Amino acid sequence: MSSKPAHPIRSYPAFLWKAAGVATDGNAAFYAWMTALTAIFLVGVHAYAQQFAHGLAITAMSDHVSWGMYIGNFTFAVGLAAGAVMMVIPAYLYNDHEMHDVVIVGEILAISAIVVSLAFVNVDLGRLDHAWHLMPVVGRFNWPISMLTWDVVVLSGYLFLNLHVVGYLLYTRYRGAVPDPRWYVPFVFLSILWAVSIHTVTAFLYSGLGGRPFWNTAILAPRFIASAFVTGPAFIVLALQVVRRLTSFHVGDGPILTLLSVLRVTVLLNLFLVGSEVFTELYSGGSHTASARYLYFGLHGHHALVPWIWSAIAMNIAAAVIFLSASPKTQLWGIDVACVLSLCGIWIEKGLGLIVPGFVPSTLHELIEYLPNEIEWKVTLGIWALGLLVFTVGLKLAVTIFTGRMRAEEA
Amino acid sequence: MDELTRRAALKTGGATLGAAAFARALAPLTEWEENVSVDSFLQKHYKEMNKLEMSVVLARLETEALEEHGVAVSISDPRPTPGVSFAYALNLSVCIGCRKCAVACHEENNHDRATNNSYIRVLEMKKGGIDLEQGRTDYKHPVPDDDHFYMPVQCHQCDNAPCVKVCPVEATWKEADGIVVVDYNWCIGCRYCEAACPYHARRFNWQKPEIPAEEINPDQAYLSNRIRPQGVMEKCTFCLHRTRNGRMPACLEACPTGARVFGNLEDPNSEIRWVLENKRVFVLKEDVGTRPRFFYFFDE
Ligand code: SF4
């Protein structure tokens, strides 16, 4: 460590330049990974360019099912971003030191997941060129009445909070200085509350619509939070496993065990809430439960979503069984499998399984089904590739700085 | 070559390839047909334009219609008349489900021809109840059928309109005479309003509407039947380009049975007032609290 930290302002350009170097430099595996992601991203860009030119008519959406794959993925990605807070809480509220050392992984996940969710909203817009109408002051921002404006506020707020914390920590370490808690701890605490708000507001987006009984339920926000607290930790466990296998960054068993104990609770909580909802919908019957019947069993010969939702339930149950029974000491790979299973399960449940039944049957009880088409799959994969690019670059930068291989010249 | 220059060369090569691939990926953008001039991009919200600005916009839209569709149209901007508040009522005892209203709407409002779009959906319902779940819109047999009655559904111009509440950019709002409108040049196409509407009254322009020049209705208004751009929301406006000028909505004029009653709620001698005062009227989905201006009734 240098005795005197580098100048906080003058060393910034060099920091950015070196960061760009780190982001584009690595071994053959790194290049292969980044090239593959870029290629998938470009496939997405190409599909989106077609959609932009010819209109959303080239997707599978219609006036009957007017939101689909994009809004489903948006919802899932917001959950992922919110779930990252499950690292922040032990690290800062419970002073778990080992977690504190790696909490930056969670914050980078939050940033990447918000980028993903914002991208999904934007590709879903009919008029991207009118998006500036959403800006406060120059546009007409229907706040506080429209829940979508709340979502804009909380999502961009969460993005900035996490960008600030991550940027501050990395830059200070780069300069060889000790981070000043006054400059980031208040933001970290704010981000904990904020994380809950992003997924709550996103749930309110749907649950506030009285004309859509499938969404118009108070359990939606709790369900969103419960599933977010599964996907966030599950993704982070996988990321930590990769980091400790592929880099010299030290990740102890502690954080993984802590996240596992979180998962053991949340995965059951999530299943419990799903169960409560399914019971209420199916036991009472009546036309307001038609969407749930469509989702789980099919309605009048239409059952496009049935195999999806039952796979989701099977994956979630299998994940719960593994989380609760596998020994993390000897069967870490089992935990990995369970993480993948619960991510896939909730991706279906909080994606297509949440959005599409809201529209089937339609408000006039017409049964028009929806499954994403090729364009939507390509755009979707492209956006997730973009998210992984952001996540990889962020992680690489953090690992390089934290292991002392990128630092400022001495002042 | 030493390691550093080799890496630099690799990176430059990679960046060049990447940029080329990116340009290639974006190529379909050149097929975009929308006419987005700087003026239209920067156009202000309807409520923020003064008379002069509005006249400039109307002239521009007329020119664009001529260029894109080859028809001379006239686009006006009729405003609500003080003391006028519109409402609609529909007699379910006489409606025969012939869909003439839906067709008239299709033609009057310059809807896309290929998708056969219309703001009106006619539900065929089982007699003996008003259960939407038993209704269907895709009936093909001769009408009327003895076991059924028919219920056309269009925008209910709700006084507590969920679509207006949810719009993040105030691109849709309720006018003083009760009509809910959309500024097609302000809508961002998020379709939140379409999800919010309990009556499936809103339609999205999934692509640019196509209408043969000779079929275009040239009598247009900014807030109603002008040809919509791609990617924005549209809806029934009670034909405000007609009704604000003292005429009846196209759907009413087309109805062969006289099932439709339209008028000014504030005029005590209007037919609509008579219906509301003397018939047993009901609104659809009263429980969702939308307070519609569209009523249904049966003859005794
Ligand atoms: S689609 Fe247009 S009118 Fe509807 S909520 Fe979005 S911006 Fe508003």
mmCIF file of C-alpha atoms in Angstrom, chain A residues 149-328:
data_model
loop_
_atom_site.group_PDB
_atom_site.id
_atom_site.type_symbol
_atom_site.label_atom_id
_atom_site.label_comp_id
_atom_site.label_asym_id
_atom_site.label_seq_id
_atom_site.Cartn_x
_atom_site.Cartn_y
_atom_site.Cartn_z
ATOM 1 C CA THR A 149 -43.870 6.783 -12.856
ATOM 2 C CA TRP A 150 -43.167 5.433 -9.368
ATOM 3 C CA ASP A 151 -41.364 2.558 -10.981
ATOM 4 C CA VAL A 152 -39.243 4.950 -13.027
ATOM 5 C CA VAL A 153 -38.338 6.816 -9.839
ATOM 6 C CA VAL A 154 -37.486 3.785 -7.727
ATOM 7 C CA LEU A 155 -35.630 1.883 -10.435
ATOM 8 C CA SER A 156 -33.424 4.778 -11.439
ATOM 9 C CA GLY A 157 -32.929 5.678 -7.776
ATOM 10 C CA TYR A 158 -31.803 2.142 -6.993
ATOM 11 C CA LEU A 159 -29.479 2.181 -9.972
ATOM 12 C CA PHE A 160 -27.851 5.411 -8.835
ATOM 13 C CA LEU A 161 -27.525 4.295 -5.219
ATOM 14 C CA ASN A 162 -25.723 1.140 -6.243
ATOM 15 C CA LEU A 163 -23.596 2.862 -8.861
ATOM 16 C CA HIS A 164 -22.526 5.327 -6.223
ATOM 17 C CA VAL A 165 -21.653 2.727 -3.601
ATOM 18 C CA VAL A 166 -19.802 0.445 -6.018
ATOM 19 C CA GLY A 167 -18.060 3.319 -7.768
ATOM 20 C CA TYR A 168 -17.016 4.896 -4.507
ATOM 21 C CA LEU A 169 -15.657 1.691 -2.984
ATOM 22 C CA LEU A 170 -13.749 0.656 -6.071
ATOM 23 C CA TYR A 171 -12.274 4.070 -6.696
ATOM 24 C CA THR A 172 -11.198 4.551 -3.113
ATOM 25 C CA ARG A 173 -9.508 1.158 -3.015
ATOM 26 C CA TYR A 174 -7.862 1.968 -6.342
ATOM 27 C CA ARG A 175 -6.467 5.181 -4.919
ATOM 28 C CA GLY A 176 -5.048 3.268 -1.992
ATOM 29 C CA ALA A 177 -7.270 5.088 0.488
ATOM 30 C CA VAL A 178 -9.564 3.731 3.193
ATOM 31 C CA PRO A 179 -13.264 4.192 2.334
ATOM 32 C CA ASP A 180 -14.914 6.789 4.535
ATOM 33 C CA PRO A 181 -18.124 5.273 5.930
ATOM 34 C CA ARG A 182 -19.827 8.636 5.832
ATOM 35 C CA TRP A 183 -19.605 8.560 2.069
ATOM 36 C CA TYR A 184 -21.241 5.234 1.503
ATOM 37 C CA VAL A 185 -22.825 3.643 4.566
ATOM 38 C CA PRO A 186 -25.890 5.959 4.566
ATOM 39 C CA PHE A 187 -26.411 5.100 0.907
ATOM 40 C CA VAL A 188 -26.116 1.417 1.665
ATOM 41 C CA PHE A 189 -28.842 1.645 4.309
ATOM 42 C CA LEU A 190 -31.003 3.654 1.973
ATOM 43 C CA SER A 191 -30.491 1.009 -0.691
ATOM 44 C CA ILE A 192 -31.837 -1.683 1.641
ATOM 45 C CA LEU A 193 -35.177 0.097 1.954
ATOM 46 C CA TRP A 194 -35.039 0.977 -1.701
ATOM 47 C CA ALA A 195 -34.573 -2.650 -2.716
ATOM 48 C CA VAL A 196 -37.858 -3.569 -1.058
ATOM 49 C CA SER A 197 -39.526 -0.602 -2.736
ATOM 50 C CA ILE A 198 -38.529 -1.525 -6.278
ATOM 51 C CA HIS A 199 -40.213 -4.869 -6.160
ATOM 52 C CA THR A 200 -43.182 -3.611 -4.182
ATOM 53 C CA VAL A 201 -43.845 -0.836 -6.665
ATOM 54 C CA THR A 202 -43.459 -3.282 -9.533
ATOM 55 C CA ALA A 203 -46.068 -5.504 -7.888
ATOM 56 C CA PHE A 204 -48.389 -2.514 -7.409
ATOM 57 C CA LEU A 205 -48.095 -1.866 -11.136
ATOM 58 C CA TYR A 206 -50.186 -4.999 -11.641
ATOM 59 C CA SER A 207 -52.102 -5.388 -8.397
ATOM 60 C CA GLY A 208 -53.566 -1.905 -8.755
ATOM 61 C CA LEU A 209 -55.549 -2.871 -11.843
ATOM 62 C CA GLY A 210 -59.117 -3.627 -10.739
ATOM 63 C CA GLY A 211 -60.069 -4.945 -14.155
ATOM 64 C CA ARG A 212 -57.563 -7.831 -13.999
ATOM 65 C CA PRO A 213 -58.607 -10.130 -11.136
ATOM 66 C CA PHE A 214 -55.567 -12.380 -11.574
ATOM 67 C CA TRP A 215 -53.296 -9.514 -10.518
ATOM 68 C CA ASN A 216 -55.719 -7.562 -8.370
ATOM 69 C CA THR A 217 -54.693 -9.274 -5.125
ATOM 70 C CA ALA A 218 -52.914 -8.043 -2.039
ATOM 71 C CA ILE A 219 -50.687 -11.109 -1.999
ATOM 72 C CA LEU A 220 -48.876 -10.010 -5.132
ATOM 73 C CA ALA A 221 -46.358 -7.699 -3.458
ATOM 74 C CA PRO A 222 -45.446 -10.232 -0.716
ATOM 75 C CA ARG A 223 -45.108 -12.911 -3.404
ATOM 76 C CA PHE A 224 -42.802 -10.681 -5.408
ATOM 77 C CA ILE A 225 -40.593 -10.017 -2.406
ATOM 78 C CA ALA A 226 -40.472 -13.692 -1.411
ATOM 79 C CA SER A 227 -39.415 -14.814 -4.874
ATOM 80 C CA ALA A 228 -36.911 -11.970 -5.148
ATOM 81 C CA PHE A 229 -35.288 -13.219 -1.968
ATOM 82 C CA VAL A 230 -34.871 -16.585 -3.645
ATOM 83 C CA THR A 231 -33.521 -15.462 -7.001
ATOM 84 C CA GLY A 232 -31.117 -12.818 -5.669
ATOM 85 C CA PRO A 233 -29.246 -15.117 -3.257
ATOM 86 C CA ALA A 234 -29.390 -18.040 -5.718
ATOM 87 C CA PHE A 235 -27.734 -15.989 -8.432
ATOM 88 C CA ILE A 236 -25.113 -14.663 -6.026
ATOM 89 C CA VAL A 237 -24.224 -18.135 -4.757
ATOM 90 C CA LEU A 238 -23.550 -19.183 -8.343
ATOM 91 C CA ALA A 239 -21.534 -16.025 -9.005
ATOM 92 C CA LEU A 240 -19.453 -16.533 -5.862
ATOM 93 C CA GLN A 241 -18.714 -20.121 -6.851
ATOM 94 C CA VAL A 242 -17.452 -18.932 -10.215
ATOM 95 C CA VAL A 243 -15.393 -16.144 -8.705
ATOM 96 C CA ARG A 244 -13.653 -18.405 -6.253
ATOM 97 C CA ARG A 245 -12.928 -21.062 -8.804
ATOM 98 C CA LEU A 246 -11.667 -18.765 -11.554
ATOM 99 C CA THR A 247 -10.005 -15.872 -9.749
ATOM 100 C CA SER A 248 -7.588 -15.225 -6.934
ATOM 101 C CA PHE A 249 -10.221 -13.262 -5.029
ATOM 102 C CA HIS A 250 -10.823 -14.870 -1.659
ATOM 103 C CA VAL A 251 -14.382 -15.994 -1.057
ATOM 104 C CA GLY A 252 -14.825 -17.880 2.195
ATOM 105 C CA ASP A 253 -17.444 -20.540 2.848
ATOM 106 C CA GLY A 254 -19.138 -18.136 5.248
ATOM 107 C CA PRO A 255 -21.038 -15.984 2.751
ATOM 108 C CA ILE A 256 -22.248 -19.024 0.847
ATOM 109 C CA LEU A 257 -23.491 -20.677 4.029
ATOM 110 C CA THR A 258 -25.238 -17.470 5.094
ATOM 111 C CA LEU A 259 -26.962 -17.185 1.728
ATOM 112 C CA LEU A 260 -27.917 -20.824 1.936
ATOM 113 C CA SER A 261 -29.637 -20.273 5.267
ATOM 114 C CA VAL A 262 -31.512 -17.359 3.712
ATOM 115 C CA LEU A 263 -32.504 -19.555 0.792
ATOM 116 C CA ARG A 264 -33.739 -22.331 3.060
ATOM 117 C CA VAL A 265 -36.313 -19.947 4.465
ATOM 118 C CA THR A 266 -37.268 -17.943 1.398
ATOM 119 C CA VAL A 267 -37.697 -20.906 -0.910
ATOM 120 C CA LEU A 268 -40.310 -22.321 1.475
ATOM 121 C CA LEU A 269 -41.923 -18.953 2.021
ATOM 122 C CA ASN A 270 -42.271 -18.557 -1.717
ATOM 123 C CA LEU A 271 -43.878 -21.964 -2.111
ATOM 124 C CA PHE A 272 -46.214 -21.218 0.786
ATOM 125 C CA LEU A 273 -47.399 -17.977 -0.810
ATOM 126 C CA VAL A 274 -47.900 -19.689 -4.172
ATOM 127 C CA GLY A 275 -49.909 -22.370 -2.373
ATOM 128 C CA SER A 276 -52.099 -19.808 -0.591
ATOM 129 C CA GLU A 277 -52.863 -18.104 -3.833
ATOM 130 C CA VAL A 278 -53.595 -21.318 -5.707
ATOM 131 C CA PHE A 279 -55.953 -22.448 -2.958
ATOM 132 C CA THR A 280 -57.893 -19.196 -2.890
ATOM 133 C CA GLU A 281 -58.205 -19.077 -6.658
ATOM 134 C CA LEU A 282 -59.190 -22.662 -7.209
ATOM 135 C CA TYR A 283 -61.377 -23.392 -4.185
ATOM 136 C CA SER A 284 -63.751 -20.484 -4.650
ATOM 137 C CA GLY A 285 -64.287 -20.692 -8.407
ATOM 138 C CA GLY A 286 -66.208 -18.117 -10.402
ATOM 139 C CA SER A 287 -65.248 -16.089 -13.409
ATOM 140 C CA HIS A 288 -62.570 -14.058 -11.613
ATOM 141 C CA THR A 289 -60.575 -17.257 -11.152
ATOM 142 C CA ALA A 290 -60.626 -18.134 -14.855
ATOM 143 C CA SER A 291 -57.037 -16.932 -15.363
ATOM 144 C CA ALA A 292 -55.704 -19.169 -12.614
ATOM 145 C CA ARG A 293 -57.613 -22.130 -13.999
ATOM 146 C CA TYR A 294 -56.185 -21.327 -17.422
ATOM 147 C CA LEU A 295 -52.655 -21.143 -16.041
ATOM 148 C CA TYR A 296 -52.695 -24.363 -14.029
ATOM 149 C CA PHE A 297 -55.120 -26.603 -15.884
ATOM 150 C CA GLY A 298 -56.044 -24.928 -19.135
ATOM 151 C CA LEU A 299 -59.447 -23.523 -20.052
ATOM 152 C CA HIS A 300 -61.834 -24.681 -22.775
ATOM 153 C CA GLY A 301 -59.104 -26.561 -24.592
ATOM 154 C CA HIS A 302 -56.480 -23.834 -24.311
ATOM 155 C CA HIS A 303 -53.453 -24.792 -22.250
ATOM 156 C CA ALA A 304 -50.293 -23.206 -23.635
ATOM 157 C CA LEU A 305 -48.969 -22.319 -20.180
ATOM 158 C CA VAL A 306 -49.784 -25.537 -18.346
ATOM 159 C CA PRO A 307 -46.487 -27.354 -19.056
ATOM 160 C CA TRP A 308 -44.552 -24.191 -18.196
ATOM 161 C CA ILE A 309 -46.130 -23.573 -14.829
ATOM 162 C CA TRP A 310 -45.938 -27.199 -13.713
ATOM 163 C CA SER A 311 -42.265 -27.336 -14.673
ATOM 164 C CA ALA A 312 -41.797 -24.197 -12.610
ATOM 165 C CA ILE A 313 -43.513 -25.719 -9.616
ATOM 166 C CA ALA A 314 -41.527 -28.931 -9.981
ATOM 167 C CA MET A 315 -38.265 -27.008 -10.176
ATOM 168 C CA ASN A 316 -39.128 -24.893 -7.145
ATOM 169 C CA ILE A 317 -40.044 -27.939 -5.088
ATOM 170 C CA ALA A 318 -36.910 -29.810 -6.156
ATOM 171 C CA ALA A 319 -34.810 -26.772 -5.279
ATOM 172 C CA ALA A 320 -36.438 -26.567 -1.856
ATOM 173 C CA VAL A 321 -35.750 -30.243 -1.183
ATOM 174 C CA ILE A 322 -32.097 -29.897 -2.162
ATOM 175 C CA PHE A 323 -31.548 -26.684 -0.224
ATOM 176 C CA LEU A 324 -32.982 -28.284 2.883
ATOM 177 C CA SER A 325 -31.263 -31.639 2.613
ATOM 178 C CA ALA A 326 -27.899 -31.170 0.883
ATOM 179 C CA SER A 327 -24.885 -30.688 3.076
ATOM 180 C CA PRO A 328 -23.072 -27.577 1.948
#
